[in-house]
Short mmCIF file of C-alpha atoms in Angstrom, two decimals:
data_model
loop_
_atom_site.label_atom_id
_atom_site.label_comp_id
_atom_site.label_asym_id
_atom_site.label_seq_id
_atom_site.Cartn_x
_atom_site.Cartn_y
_atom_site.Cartn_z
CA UNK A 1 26.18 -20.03 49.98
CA UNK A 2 25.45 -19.04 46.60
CA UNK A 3 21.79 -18.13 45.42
CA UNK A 4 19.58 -19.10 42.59
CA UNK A 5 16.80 -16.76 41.67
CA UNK A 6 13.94 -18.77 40.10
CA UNK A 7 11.96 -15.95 38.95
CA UNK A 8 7.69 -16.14 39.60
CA UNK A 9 5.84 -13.86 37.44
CA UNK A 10 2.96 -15.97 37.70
CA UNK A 11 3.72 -18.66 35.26
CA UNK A 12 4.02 -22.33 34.71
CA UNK A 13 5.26 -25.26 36.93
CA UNK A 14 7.87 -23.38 38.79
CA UNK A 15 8.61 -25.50 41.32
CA UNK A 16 10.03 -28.75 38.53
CA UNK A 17 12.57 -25.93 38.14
CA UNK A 18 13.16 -25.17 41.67
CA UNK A 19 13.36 -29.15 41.92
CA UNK A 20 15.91 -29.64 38.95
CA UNK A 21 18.73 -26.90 40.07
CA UNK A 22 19.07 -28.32 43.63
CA UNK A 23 19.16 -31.63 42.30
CA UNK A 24 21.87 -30.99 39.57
CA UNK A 25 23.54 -28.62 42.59
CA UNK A 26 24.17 -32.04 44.72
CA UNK A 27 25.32 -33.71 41.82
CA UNK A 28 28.03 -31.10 41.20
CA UNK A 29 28.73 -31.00 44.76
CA UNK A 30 27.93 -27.12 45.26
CA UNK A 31 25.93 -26.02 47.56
CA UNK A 32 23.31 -23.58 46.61
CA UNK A 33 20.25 -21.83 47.85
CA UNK A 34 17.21 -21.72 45.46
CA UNK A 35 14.12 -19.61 45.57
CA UNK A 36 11.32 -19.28 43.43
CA UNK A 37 10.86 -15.45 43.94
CA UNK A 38 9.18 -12.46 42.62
CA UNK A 39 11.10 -9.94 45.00
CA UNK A 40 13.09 -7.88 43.67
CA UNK A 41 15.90 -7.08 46.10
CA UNK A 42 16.20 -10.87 46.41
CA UNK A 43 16.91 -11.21 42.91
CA UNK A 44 19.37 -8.08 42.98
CA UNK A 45 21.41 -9.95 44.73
CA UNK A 46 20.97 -13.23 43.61
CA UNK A 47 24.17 -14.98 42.17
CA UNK A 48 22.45 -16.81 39.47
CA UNK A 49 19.30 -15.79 37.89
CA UNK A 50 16.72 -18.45 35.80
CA UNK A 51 13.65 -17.49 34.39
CA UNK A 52 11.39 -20.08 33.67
CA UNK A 53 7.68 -19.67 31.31
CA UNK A 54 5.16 -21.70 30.15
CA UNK A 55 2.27 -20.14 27.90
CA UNK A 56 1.90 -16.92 25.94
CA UNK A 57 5.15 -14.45 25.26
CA UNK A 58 2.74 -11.52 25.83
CA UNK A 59 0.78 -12.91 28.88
CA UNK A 60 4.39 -13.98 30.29
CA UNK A 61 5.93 -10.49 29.10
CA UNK A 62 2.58 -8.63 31.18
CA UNK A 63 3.46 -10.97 34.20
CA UNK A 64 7.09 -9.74 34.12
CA UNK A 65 6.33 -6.18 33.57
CA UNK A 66 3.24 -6.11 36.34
CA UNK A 67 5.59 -7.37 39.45
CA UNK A 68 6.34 -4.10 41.12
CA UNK A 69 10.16 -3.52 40.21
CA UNK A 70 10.95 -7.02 39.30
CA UNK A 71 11.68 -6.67 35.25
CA UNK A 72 13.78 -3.34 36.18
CA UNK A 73 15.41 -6.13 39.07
CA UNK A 74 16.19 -8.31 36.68
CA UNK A 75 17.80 -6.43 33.71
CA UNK A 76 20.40 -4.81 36.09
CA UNK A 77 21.13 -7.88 37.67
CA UNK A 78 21.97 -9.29 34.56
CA UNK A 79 22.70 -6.64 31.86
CA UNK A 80 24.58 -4.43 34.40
CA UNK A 81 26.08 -6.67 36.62
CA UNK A 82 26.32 -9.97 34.41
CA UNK A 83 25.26 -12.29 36.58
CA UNK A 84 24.78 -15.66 34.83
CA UNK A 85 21.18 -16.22 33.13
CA UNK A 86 19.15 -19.24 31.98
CA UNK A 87 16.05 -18.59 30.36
CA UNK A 88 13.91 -21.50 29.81
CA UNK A 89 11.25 -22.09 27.38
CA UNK A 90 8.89 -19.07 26.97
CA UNK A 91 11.93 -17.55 29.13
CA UNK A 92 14.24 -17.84 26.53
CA UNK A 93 11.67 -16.51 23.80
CA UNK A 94 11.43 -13.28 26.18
CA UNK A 95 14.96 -12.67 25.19
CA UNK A 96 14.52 -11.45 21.53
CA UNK A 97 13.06 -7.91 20.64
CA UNK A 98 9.59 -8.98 19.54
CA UNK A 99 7.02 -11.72 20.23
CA UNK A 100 4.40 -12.33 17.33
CA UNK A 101 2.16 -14.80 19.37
CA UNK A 102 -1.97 -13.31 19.00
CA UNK A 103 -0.53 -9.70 19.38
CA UNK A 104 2.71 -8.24 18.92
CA UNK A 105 4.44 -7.92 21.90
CA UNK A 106 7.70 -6.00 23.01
CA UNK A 107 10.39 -8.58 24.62
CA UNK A 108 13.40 -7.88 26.97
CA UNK A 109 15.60 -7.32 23.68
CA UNK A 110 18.81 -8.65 24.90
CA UNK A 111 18.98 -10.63 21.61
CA UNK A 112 17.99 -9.03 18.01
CA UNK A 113 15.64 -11.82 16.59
CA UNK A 114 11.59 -12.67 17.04
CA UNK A 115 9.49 -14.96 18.71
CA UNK A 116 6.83 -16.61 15.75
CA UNK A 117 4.96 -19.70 15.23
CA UNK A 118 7.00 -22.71 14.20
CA UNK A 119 6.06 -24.05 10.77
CA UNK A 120 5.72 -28.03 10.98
CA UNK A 121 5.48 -28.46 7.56
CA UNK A 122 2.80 -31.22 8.10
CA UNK A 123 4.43 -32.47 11.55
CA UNK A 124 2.69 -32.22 14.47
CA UNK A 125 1.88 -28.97 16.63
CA UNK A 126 2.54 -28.45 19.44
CA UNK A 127 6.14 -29.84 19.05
CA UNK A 128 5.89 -31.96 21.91
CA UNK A 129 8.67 -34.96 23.14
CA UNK A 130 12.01 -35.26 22.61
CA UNK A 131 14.43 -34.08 20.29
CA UNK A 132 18.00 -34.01 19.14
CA UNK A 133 19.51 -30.37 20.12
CA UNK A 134 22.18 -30.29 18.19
CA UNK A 135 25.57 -27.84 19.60
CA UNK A 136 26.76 -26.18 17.04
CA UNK A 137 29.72 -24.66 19.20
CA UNK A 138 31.78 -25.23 22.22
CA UNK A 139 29.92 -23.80 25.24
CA UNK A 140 31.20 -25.01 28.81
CA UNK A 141 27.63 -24.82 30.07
CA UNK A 142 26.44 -26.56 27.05
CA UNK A 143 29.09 -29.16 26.53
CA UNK A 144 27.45 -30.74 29.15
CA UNK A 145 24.91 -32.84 26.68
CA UNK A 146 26.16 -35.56 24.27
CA UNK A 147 26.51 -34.26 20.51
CA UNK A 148 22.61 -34.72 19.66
CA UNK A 149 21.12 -35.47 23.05
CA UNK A 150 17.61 -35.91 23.08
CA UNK A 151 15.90 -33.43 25.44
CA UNK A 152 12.36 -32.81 26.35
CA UNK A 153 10.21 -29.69 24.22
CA UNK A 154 6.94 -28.64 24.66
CA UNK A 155 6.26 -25.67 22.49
CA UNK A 156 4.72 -23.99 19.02
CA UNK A 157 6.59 -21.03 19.32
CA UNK A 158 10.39 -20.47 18.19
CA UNK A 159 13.09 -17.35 18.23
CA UNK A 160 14.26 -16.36 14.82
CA UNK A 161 17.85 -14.75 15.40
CA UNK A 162 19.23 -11.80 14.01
CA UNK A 163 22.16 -13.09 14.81
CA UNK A 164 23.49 -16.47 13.91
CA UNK A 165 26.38 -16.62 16.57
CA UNK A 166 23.74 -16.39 18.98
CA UNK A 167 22.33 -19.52 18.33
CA UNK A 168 23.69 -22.03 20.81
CA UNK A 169 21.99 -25.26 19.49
CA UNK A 170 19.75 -26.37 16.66
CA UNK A 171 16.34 -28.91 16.45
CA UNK A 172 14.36 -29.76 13.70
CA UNK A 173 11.10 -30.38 13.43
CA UNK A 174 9.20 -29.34 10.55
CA UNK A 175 11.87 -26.62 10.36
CA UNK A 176 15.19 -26.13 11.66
CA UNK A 177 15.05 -23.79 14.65
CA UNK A 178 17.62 -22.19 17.21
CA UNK A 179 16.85 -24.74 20.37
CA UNK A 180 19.39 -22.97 22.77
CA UNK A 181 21.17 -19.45 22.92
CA UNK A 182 23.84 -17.86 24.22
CA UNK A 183 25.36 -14.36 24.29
CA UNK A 184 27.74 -13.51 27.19
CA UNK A 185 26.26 -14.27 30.18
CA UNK A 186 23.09 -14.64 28.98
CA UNK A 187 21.84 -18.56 27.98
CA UNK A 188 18.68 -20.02 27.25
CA UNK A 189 17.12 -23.09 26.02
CA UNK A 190 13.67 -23.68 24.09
CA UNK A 191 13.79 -27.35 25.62
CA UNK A 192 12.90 -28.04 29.27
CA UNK A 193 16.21 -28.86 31.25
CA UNK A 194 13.93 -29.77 34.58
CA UNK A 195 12.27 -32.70 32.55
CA UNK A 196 15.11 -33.91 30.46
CA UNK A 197 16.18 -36.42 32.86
CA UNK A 198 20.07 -37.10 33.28
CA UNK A 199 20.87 -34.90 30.53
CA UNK A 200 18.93 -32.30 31.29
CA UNK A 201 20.16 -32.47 35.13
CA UNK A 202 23.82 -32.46 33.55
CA UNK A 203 23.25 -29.40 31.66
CA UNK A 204 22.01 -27.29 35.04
CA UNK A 205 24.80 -28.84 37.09
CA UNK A 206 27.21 -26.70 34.53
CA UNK A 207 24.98 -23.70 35.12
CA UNK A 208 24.82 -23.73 38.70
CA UNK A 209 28.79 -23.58 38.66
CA UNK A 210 29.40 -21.47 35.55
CA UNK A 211 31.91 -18.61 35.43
CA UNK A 212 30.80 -16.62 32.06
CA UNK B 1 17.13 -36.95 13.78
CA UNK B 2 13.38 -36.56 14.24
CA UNK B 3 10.59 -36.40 17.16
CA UNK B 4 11.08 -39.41 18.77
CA UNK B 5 7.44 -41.57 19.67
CA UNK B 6 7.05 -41.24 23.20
CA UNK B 7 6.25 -44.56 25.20
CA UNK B 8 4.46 -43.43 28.24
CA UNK B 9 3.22 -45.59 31.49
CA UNK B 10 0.17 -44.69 32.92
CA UNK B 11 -0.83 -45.35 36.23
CA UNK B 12 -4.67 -45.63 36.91
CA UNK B 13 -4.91 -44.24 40.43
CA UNK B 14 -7.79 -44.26 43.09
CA UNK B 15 -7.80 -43.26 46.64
CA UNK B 16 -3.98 -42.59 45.92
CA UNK B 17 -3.11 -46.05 44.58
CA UNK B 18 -2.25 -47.55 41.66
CA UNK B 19 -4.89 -49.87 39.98
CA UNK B 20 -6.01 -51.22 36.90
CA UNK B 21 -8.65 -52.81 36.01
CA UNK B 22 -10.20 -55.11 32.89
CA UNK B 23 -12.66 -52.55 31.63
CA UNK B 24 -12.71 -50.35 34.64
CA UNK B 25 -14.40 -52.88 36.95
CA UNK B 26 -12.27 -55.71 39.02
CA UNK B 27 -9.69 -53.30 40.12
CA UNK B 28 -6.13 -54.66 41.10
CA UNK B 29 -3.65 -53.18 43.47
CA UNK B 30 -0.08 -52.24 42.68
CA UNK B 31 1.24 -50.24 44.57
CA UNK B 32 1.77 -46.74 45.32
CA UNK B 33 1.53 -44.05 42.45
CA UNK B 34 5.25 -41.83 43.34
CA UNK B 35 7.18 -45.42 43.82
CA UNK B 36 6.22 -46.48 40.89
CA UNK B 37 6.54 -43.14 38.67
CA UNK B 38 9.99 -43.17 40.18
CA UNK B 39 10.97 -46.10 38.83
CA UNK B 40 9.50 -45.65 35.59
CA UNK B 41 11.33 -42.31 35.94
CA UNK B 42 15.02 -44.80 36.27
CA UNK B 43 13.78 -46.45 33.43
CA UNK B 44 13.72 -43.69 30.96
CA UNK B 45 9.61 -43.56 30.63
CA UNK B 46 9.34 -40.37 27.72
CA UNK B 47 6.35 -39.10 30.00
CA UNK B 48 4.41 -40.78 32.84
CA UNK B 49 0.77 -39.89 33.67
CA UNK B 50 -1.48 -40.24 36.15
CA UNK B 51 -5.31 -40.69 35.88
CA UNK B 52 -7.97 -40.18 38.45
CA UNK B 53 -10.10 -43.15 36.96
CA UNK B 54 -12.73 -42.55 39.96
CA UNK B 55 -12.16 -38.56 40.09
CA UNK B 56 -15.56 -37.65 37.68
CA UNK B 57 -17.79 -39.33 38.96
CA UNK B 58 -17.22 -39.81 42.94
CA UNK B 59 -16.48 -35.89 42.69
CA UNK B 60 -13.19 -36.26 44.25
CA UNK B 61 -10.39 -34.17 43.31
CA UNK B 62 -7.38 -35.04 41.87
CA UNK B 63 -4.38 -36.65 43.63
CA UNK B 64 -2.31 -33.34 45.07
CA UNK B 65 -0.18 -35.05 47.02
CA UNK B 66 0.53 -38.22 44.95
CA UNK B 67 1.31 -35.43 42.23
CA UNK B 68 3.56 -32.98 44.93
CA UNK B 69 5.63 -36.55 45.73
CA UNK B 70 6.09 -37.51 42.06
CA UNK B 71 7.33 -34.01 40.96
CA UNK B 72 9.84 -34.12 43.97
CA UNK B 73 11.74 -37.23 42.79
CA UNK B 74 10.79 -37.42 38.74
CA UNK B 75 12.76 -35.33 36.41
CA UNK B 76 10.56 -36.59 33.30
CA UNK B 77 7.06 -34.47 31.90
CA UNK B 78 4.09 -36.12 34.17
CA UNK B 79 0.66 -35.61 32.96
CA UNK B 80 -2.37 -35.59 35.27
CA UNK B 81 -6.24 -35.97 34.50
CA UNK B 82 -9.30 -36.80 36.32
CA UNK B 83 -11.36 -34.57 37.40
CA UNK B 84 -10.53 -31.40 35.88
CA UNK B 85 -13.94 -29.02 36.15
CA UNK B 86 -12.28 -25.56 35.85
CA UNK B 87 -9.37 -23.45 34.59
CA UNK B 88 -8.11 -23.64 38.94
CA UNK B 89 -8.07 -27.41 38.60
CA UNK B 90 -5.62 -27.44 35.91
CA UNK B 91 -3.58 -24.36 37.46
CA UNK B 92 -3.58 -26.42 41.09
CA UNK B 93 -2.16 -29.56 39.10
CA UNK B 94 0.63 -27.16 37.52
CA UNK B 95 1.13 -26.21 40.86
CA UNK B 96 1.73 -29.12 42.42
CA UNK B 97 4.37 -30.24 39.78
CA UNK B 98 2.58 -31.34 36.77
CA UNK B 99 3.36 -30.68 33.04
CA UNK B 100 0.29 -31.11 31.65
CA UNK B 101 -3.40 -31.75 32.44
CA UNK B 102 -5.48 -33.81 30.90
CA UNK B 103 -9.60 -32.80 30.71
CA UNK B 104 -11.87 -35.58 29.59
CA UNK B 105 -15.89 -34.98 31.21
CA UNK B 106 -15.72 -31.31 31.46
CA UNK B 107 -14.02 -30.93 28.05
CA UNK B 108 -17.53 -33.05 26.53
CA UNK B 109 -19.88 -30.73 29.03
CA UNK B 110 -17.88 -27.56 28.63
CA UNK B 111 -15.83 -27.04 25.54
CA UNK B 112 -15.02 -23.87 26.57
CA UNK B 113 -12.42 -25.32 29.11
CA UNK B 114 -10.54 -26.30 26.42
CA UNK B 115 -10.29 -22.52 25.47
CA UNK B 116 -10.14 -21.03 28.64
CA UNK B 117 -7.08 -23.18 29.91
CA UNK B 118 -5.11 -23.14 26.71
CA UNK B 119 -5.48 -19.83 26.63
CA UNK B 120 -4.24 -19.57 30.34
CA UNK B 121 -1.67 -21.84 30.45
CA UNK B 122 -0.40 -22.69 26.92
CA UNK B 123 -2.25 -25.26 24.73
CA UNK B 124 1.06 -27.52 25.52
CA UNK B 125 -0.12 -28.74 29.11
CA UNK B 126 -3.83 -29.06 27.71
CA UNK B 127 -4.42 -32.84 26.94
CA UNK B 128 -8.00 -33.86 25.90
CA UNK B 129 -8.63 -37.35 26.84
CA UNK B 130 -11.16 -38.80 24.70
CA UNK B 131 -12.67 -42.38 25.75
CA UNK B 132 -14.20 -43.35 22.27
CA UNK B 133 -16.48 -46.73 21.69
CA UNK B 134 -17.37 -47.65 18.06
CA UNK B 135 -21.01 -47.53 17.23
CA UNK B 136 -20.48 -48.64 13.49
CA UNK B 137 -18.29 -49.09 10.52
CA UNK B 138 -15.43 -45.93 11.21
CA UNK B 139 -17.87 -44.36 13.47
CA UNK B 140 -17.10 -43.78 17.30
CA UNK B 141 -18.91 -42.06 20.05
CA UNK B 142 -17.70 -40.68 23.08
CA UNK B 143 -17.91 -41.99 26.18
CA UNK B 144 -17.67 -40.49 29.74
CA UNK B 145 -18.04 -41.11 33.50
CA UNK B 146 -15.34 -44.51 32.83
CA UNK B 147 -17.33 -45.42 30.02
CA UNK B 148 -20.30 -45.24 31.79
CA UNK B 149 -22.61 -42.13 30.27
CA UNK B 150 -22.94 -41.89 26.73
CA UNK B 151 -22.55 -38.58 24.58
CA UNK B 152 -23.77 -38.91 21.44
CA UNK B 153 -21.05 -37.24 20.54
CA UNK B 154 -18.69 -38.23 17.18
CA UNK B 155 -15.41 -38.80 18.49
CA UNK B 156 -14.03 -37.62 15.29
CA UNK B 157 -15.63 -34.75 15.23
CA UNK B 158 -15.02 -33.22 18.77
CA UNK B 159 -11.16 -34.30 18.00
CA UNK B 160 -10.85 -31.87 15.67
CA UNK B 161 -13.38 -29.08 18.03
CA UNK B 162 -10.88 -29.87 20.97
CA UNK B 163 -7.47 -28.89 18.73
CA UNK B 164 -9.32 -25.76 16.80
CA UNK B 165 -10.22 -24.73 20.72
CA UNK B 166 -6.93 -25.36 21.93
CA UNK B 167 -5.70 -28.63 22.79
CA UNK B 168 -2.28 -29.57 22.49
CA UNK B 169 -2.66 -32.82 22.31
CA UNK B 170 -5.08 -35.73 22.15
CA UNK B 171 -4.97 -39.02 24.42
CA UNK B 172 -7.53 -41.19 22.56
CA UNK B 173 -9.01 -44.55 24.68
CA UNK B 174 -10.76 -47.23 22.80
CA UNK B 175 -13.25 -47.86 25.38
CA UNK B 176 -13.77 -51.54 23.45
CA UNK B 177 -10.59 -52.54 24.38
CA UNK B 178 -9.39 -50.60 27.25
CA UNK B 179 -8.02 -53.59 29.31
CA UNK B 180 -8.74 -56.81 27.12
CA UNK B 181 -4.82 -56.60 25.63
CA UNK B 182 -6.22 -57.61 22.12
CA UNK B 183 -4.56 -54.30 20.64
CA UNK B 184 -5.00 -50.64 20.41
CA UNK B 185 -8.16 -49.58 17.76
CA UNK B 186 -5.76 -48.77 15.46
CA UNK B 187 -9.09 -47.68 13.14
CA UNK B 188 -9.83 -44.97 15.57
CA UNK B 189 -6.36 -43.69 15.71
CA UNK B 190 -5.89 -43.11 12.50
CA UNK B 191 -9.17 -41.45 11.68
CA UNK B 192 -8.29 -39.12 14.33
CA UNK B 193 -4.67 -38.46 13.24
CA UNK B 194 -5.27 -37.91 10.05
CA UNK B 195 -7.79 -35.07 10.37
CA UNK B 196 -5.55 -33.47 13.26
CA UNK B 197 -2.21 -31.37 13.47
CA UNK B 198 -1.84 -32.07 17.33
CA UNK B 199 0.17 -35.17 18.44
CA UNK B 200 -2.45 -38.13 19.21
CA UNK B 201 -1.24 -40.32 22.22
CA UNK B 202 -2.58 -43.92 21.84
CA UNK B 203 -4.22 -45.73 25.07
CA UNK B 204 -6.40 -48.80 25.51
CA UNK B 205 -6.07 -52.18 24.56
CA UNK B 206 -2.20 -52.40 24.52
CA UNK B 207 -1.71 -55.82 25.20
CA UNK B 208 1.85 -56.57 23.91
CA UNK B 209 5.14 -55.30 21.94
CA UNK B 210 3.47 -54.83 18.36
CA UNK B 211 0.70 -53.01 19.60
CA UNK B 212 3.04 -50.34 20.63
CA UNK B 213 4.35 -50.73 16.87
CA UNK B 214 0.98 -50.65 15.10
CA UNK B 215 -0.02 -47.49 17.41
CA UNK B 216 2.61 -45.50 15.56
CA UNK B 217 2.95 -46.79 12.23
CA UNK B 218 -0.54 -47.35 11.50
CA UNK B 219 -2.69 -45.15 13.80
CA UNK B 220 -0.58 -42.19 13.23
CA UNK B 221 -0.04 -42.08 16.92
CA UNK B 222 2.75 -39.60 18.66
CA UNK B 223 3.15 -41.47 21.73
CA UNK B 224 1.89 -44.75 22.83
CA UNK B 225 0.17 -44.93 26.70
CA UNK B 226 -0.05 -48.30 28.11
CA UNK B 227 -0.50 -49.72 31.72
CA UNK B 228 -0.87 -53.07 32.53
CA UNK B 229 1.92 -54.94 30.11
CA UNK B 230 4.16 -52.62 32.21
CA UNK B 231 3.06 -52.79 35.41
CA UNK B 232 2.82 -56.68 36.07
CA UNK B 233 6.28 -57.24 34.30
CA UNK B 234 5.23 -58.12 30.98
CA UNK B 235 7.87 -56.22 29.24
CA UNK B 236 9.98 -53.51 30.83
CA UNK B 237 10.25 -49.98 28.93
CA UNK B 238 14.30 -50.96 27.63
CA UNK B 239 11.80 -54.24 25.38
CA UNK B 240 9.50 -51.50 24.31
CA UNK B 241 11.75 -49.01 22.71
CA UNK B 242 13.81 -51.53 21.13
CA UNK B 243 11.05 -53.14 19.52
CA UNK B 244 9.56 -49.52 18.26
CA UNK B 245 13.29 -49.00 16.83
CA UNK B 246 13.52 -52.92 15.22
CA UNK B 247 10.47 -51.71 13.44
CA UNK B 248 12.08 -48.48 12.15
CA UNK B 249 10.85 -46.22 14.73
CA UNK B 250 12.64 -43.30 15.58
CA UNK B 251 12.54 -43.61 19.71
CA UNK B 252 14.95 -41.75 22.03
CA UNK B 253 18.44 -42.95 22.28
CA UNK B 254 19.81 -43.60 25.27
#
């Protein structure tokens, strides 16, 4: 059976996640084993990798960096290997080269860009509900939600991409933003899949069975 | 496409079951919490949350295991309050599957729980609940202990302390007409809206479909919270959100 790595640094409501990917797994008929884990030799071998966060990119980025071997786990499991990724939230933020929340914080760099503040523009802060994410370009794991399906944020922080064919999706609010990502085998989504009801159960039971 | 309002059922709970009463006294059954979060869940609730209405002052803790059921089966945000003392009651209610807590006594005694857990955990899973009764013309004090123990406090005023500490959001109760139906205190909404970047989640005194209306277009609110015209079949969620969208209200499509 195939295994999903839910990776536990020490943030956020891990187990929703946990929850979510074996629900969308019986609803794409696969069978899959999912573990919320912070070991790394479990997640070396782990077919599919998702890395949840909730909070601050630099207290997230410490969490990452103090599990013993888990960060060095991780990038060769899916930089080296190219096992398929979903980074969720503060996840996917953790994915450009810098974060600029309270202190300026290294990321993993697997995507030239930044993690800053959004700017509302006089809407609200956090931006909190749901939103239209908008595809801007075919994506079989992505394809999986309706042309402007609402999904579920929860978040002041965005990525600003270097580069523009990383950007998977787009949300406004305030200001237009990048809402999901996607380079290779590498995906991630500012939204929160595990609360997004049908569609966002859709879009993990196209992760769980994606070939990049 | 915009931010759509959220319309939220909340489910008053003690000794793990649903109640809800007419001014927090006279307390009426329905059911238990999970069930009916899972079928609010089928019915496309934006949110669902769960308050402890007994939790503060019987010094019980919060509902673990109503919360651990409800995150198995619901794939929508759940918020939790009652009873949150310390930054490890609002990490235990993470843990056990919620999205957000929400701190209402503590936050009054102990403002710097506001900045303790937002700094912890992300100012979006802080809620501060704030049960507000008017004292005079635009002028509302906060109540606490289920309206019990006044504060002295300006309602206004700590609004605006809770976001500058940290708080992602704001559920604000009219403690006038929390359970009479006669409408949400639209007054109090919009004073607090107004003067405050974080979304403001509208809750007591929703008594029919135009409440829900008036919450958003005239209190400023984010997200409307309502129990009982829900609960006892009044109007199902589907009557809700098309009545926010008749009235030009951007609501999620389904």
């Amino acid at each position: 059976m195939q295994t999903i790595a839910v990776i536990d640094y020490g943030s956020g409501n891990l187990r929703s996640v946990e929850r979510a990917l074996l629900e969308a797994a019986a609803r794409a008929n696969r069978r899959r084993e999912v573990r919320v884990t912070s070991d790394p030799a479990f997640v070396r071998r782990a077919d599919r990798i998702v890395l949840p966060g909730q909070g601050a990119f630099a207290e997230c980025m410490g969490g990452l960096k103090r599990a013993e071997g888990l960060a060095e786990a991780l990038v060769e499991r899916v930089r080296t290997d190219g096992a398929p990724f979903l980074g969720v939230c503060v996840g996917m933020q953790l994915l450009v080269e810098l974060g600029l929340e309270r202190e300026t914080t290294a990321g993993l760099a697997w995507m030239p860009g930044v993690c800053r503040k959004l700017e509302p523009h006089g809407a609200t802060l956090p931006h909190m509900g749901w939103n239209a994410a908008r595809i801007v370009r075919p994506h079989p794991v992505f394809d999986a939600l309706a042309p402007a399906a609402h999904v579920y944020f929860a978040h002041s922080f965005i990525v600003d991409l270097k580069t523009e064919t990383d950007a998977a999706a787009f949300t406004t609010h305030g200001e237009t933003f990048a809402s999901a990502v996607a380079r290779d085998n590498v995906l991630g989504v500012q939204f929160h899949p595990e609360k997004s009801q049908d569609a966002g159960l859709a879009l993990l039971a196209r992760f769980v069975d994606w070939t990049p | 496409m915009t931010l759509a309002a959220r319309i939220i059922p909340c489910l008053d709970v003690k000794d793990g079951r649903v109640v809800k009463g007419v001014n927090f006294v006279d307390l009426r059954d329905a059911g238990d919490p999970a069930e009916q979060a899972a079928v609010y869940d089928a019915q496309h609730a934006d949110e669902i949350c769960f308050l402890d209405i007994s939790a503060s002052h019987e010094g019980r803790g919060t509902l673990m295991d109503v919360v651990r059921r409800t995150a198995e089966r619901c794939f929508t945000p759940l918020t939790v309050g009652g009873g949150v003392r310390a930054v490890e009651d609002v990490r235990a209610l993470l843990l056990a599957g919620a999205d957000k807590a929400a701190i209402n006594t503590a936050a009054i005694k102990t403002p710097d729980l506001i900045d303790a857990a937002s700094a912890k955990f992300g100012a979006q899973c802080i809620v501060v609940a704030i049960d507000a009764k008017a004292v005079a013309h635009d002028r509302w004090e906060i109540f606490t202990h289920g309206g019990r123990t006044a504060t002295g406090k300006d309602a206004v005023a700590f609004a605006i302390e809770a976001v500058e500490r940290g708080a992602g959001e704001l559920l604000v109760t009219s403690m006038d007409r929390d359970g009479t139906g006669a409408g949400y205190d639209i007054a109090l909404l919009h004073a607090i809206s107004s003067r405050v970047r974080a979304p403001v989640i509208a809750s007591g005194g929703a008594g029919g479909l135009q409440d829900l209306v008036d919450a958003v277009k005239l209190g400023g609110a984010s997200a409307v919270l309502a129990a009982s015209i829900f609960h006892f079949g009044r109007h199902t969620l589907a009557e809700a959100r098309a009545a926010m969208k008749a009235a030009g209200i951007d609501v999620r499509p389904l």
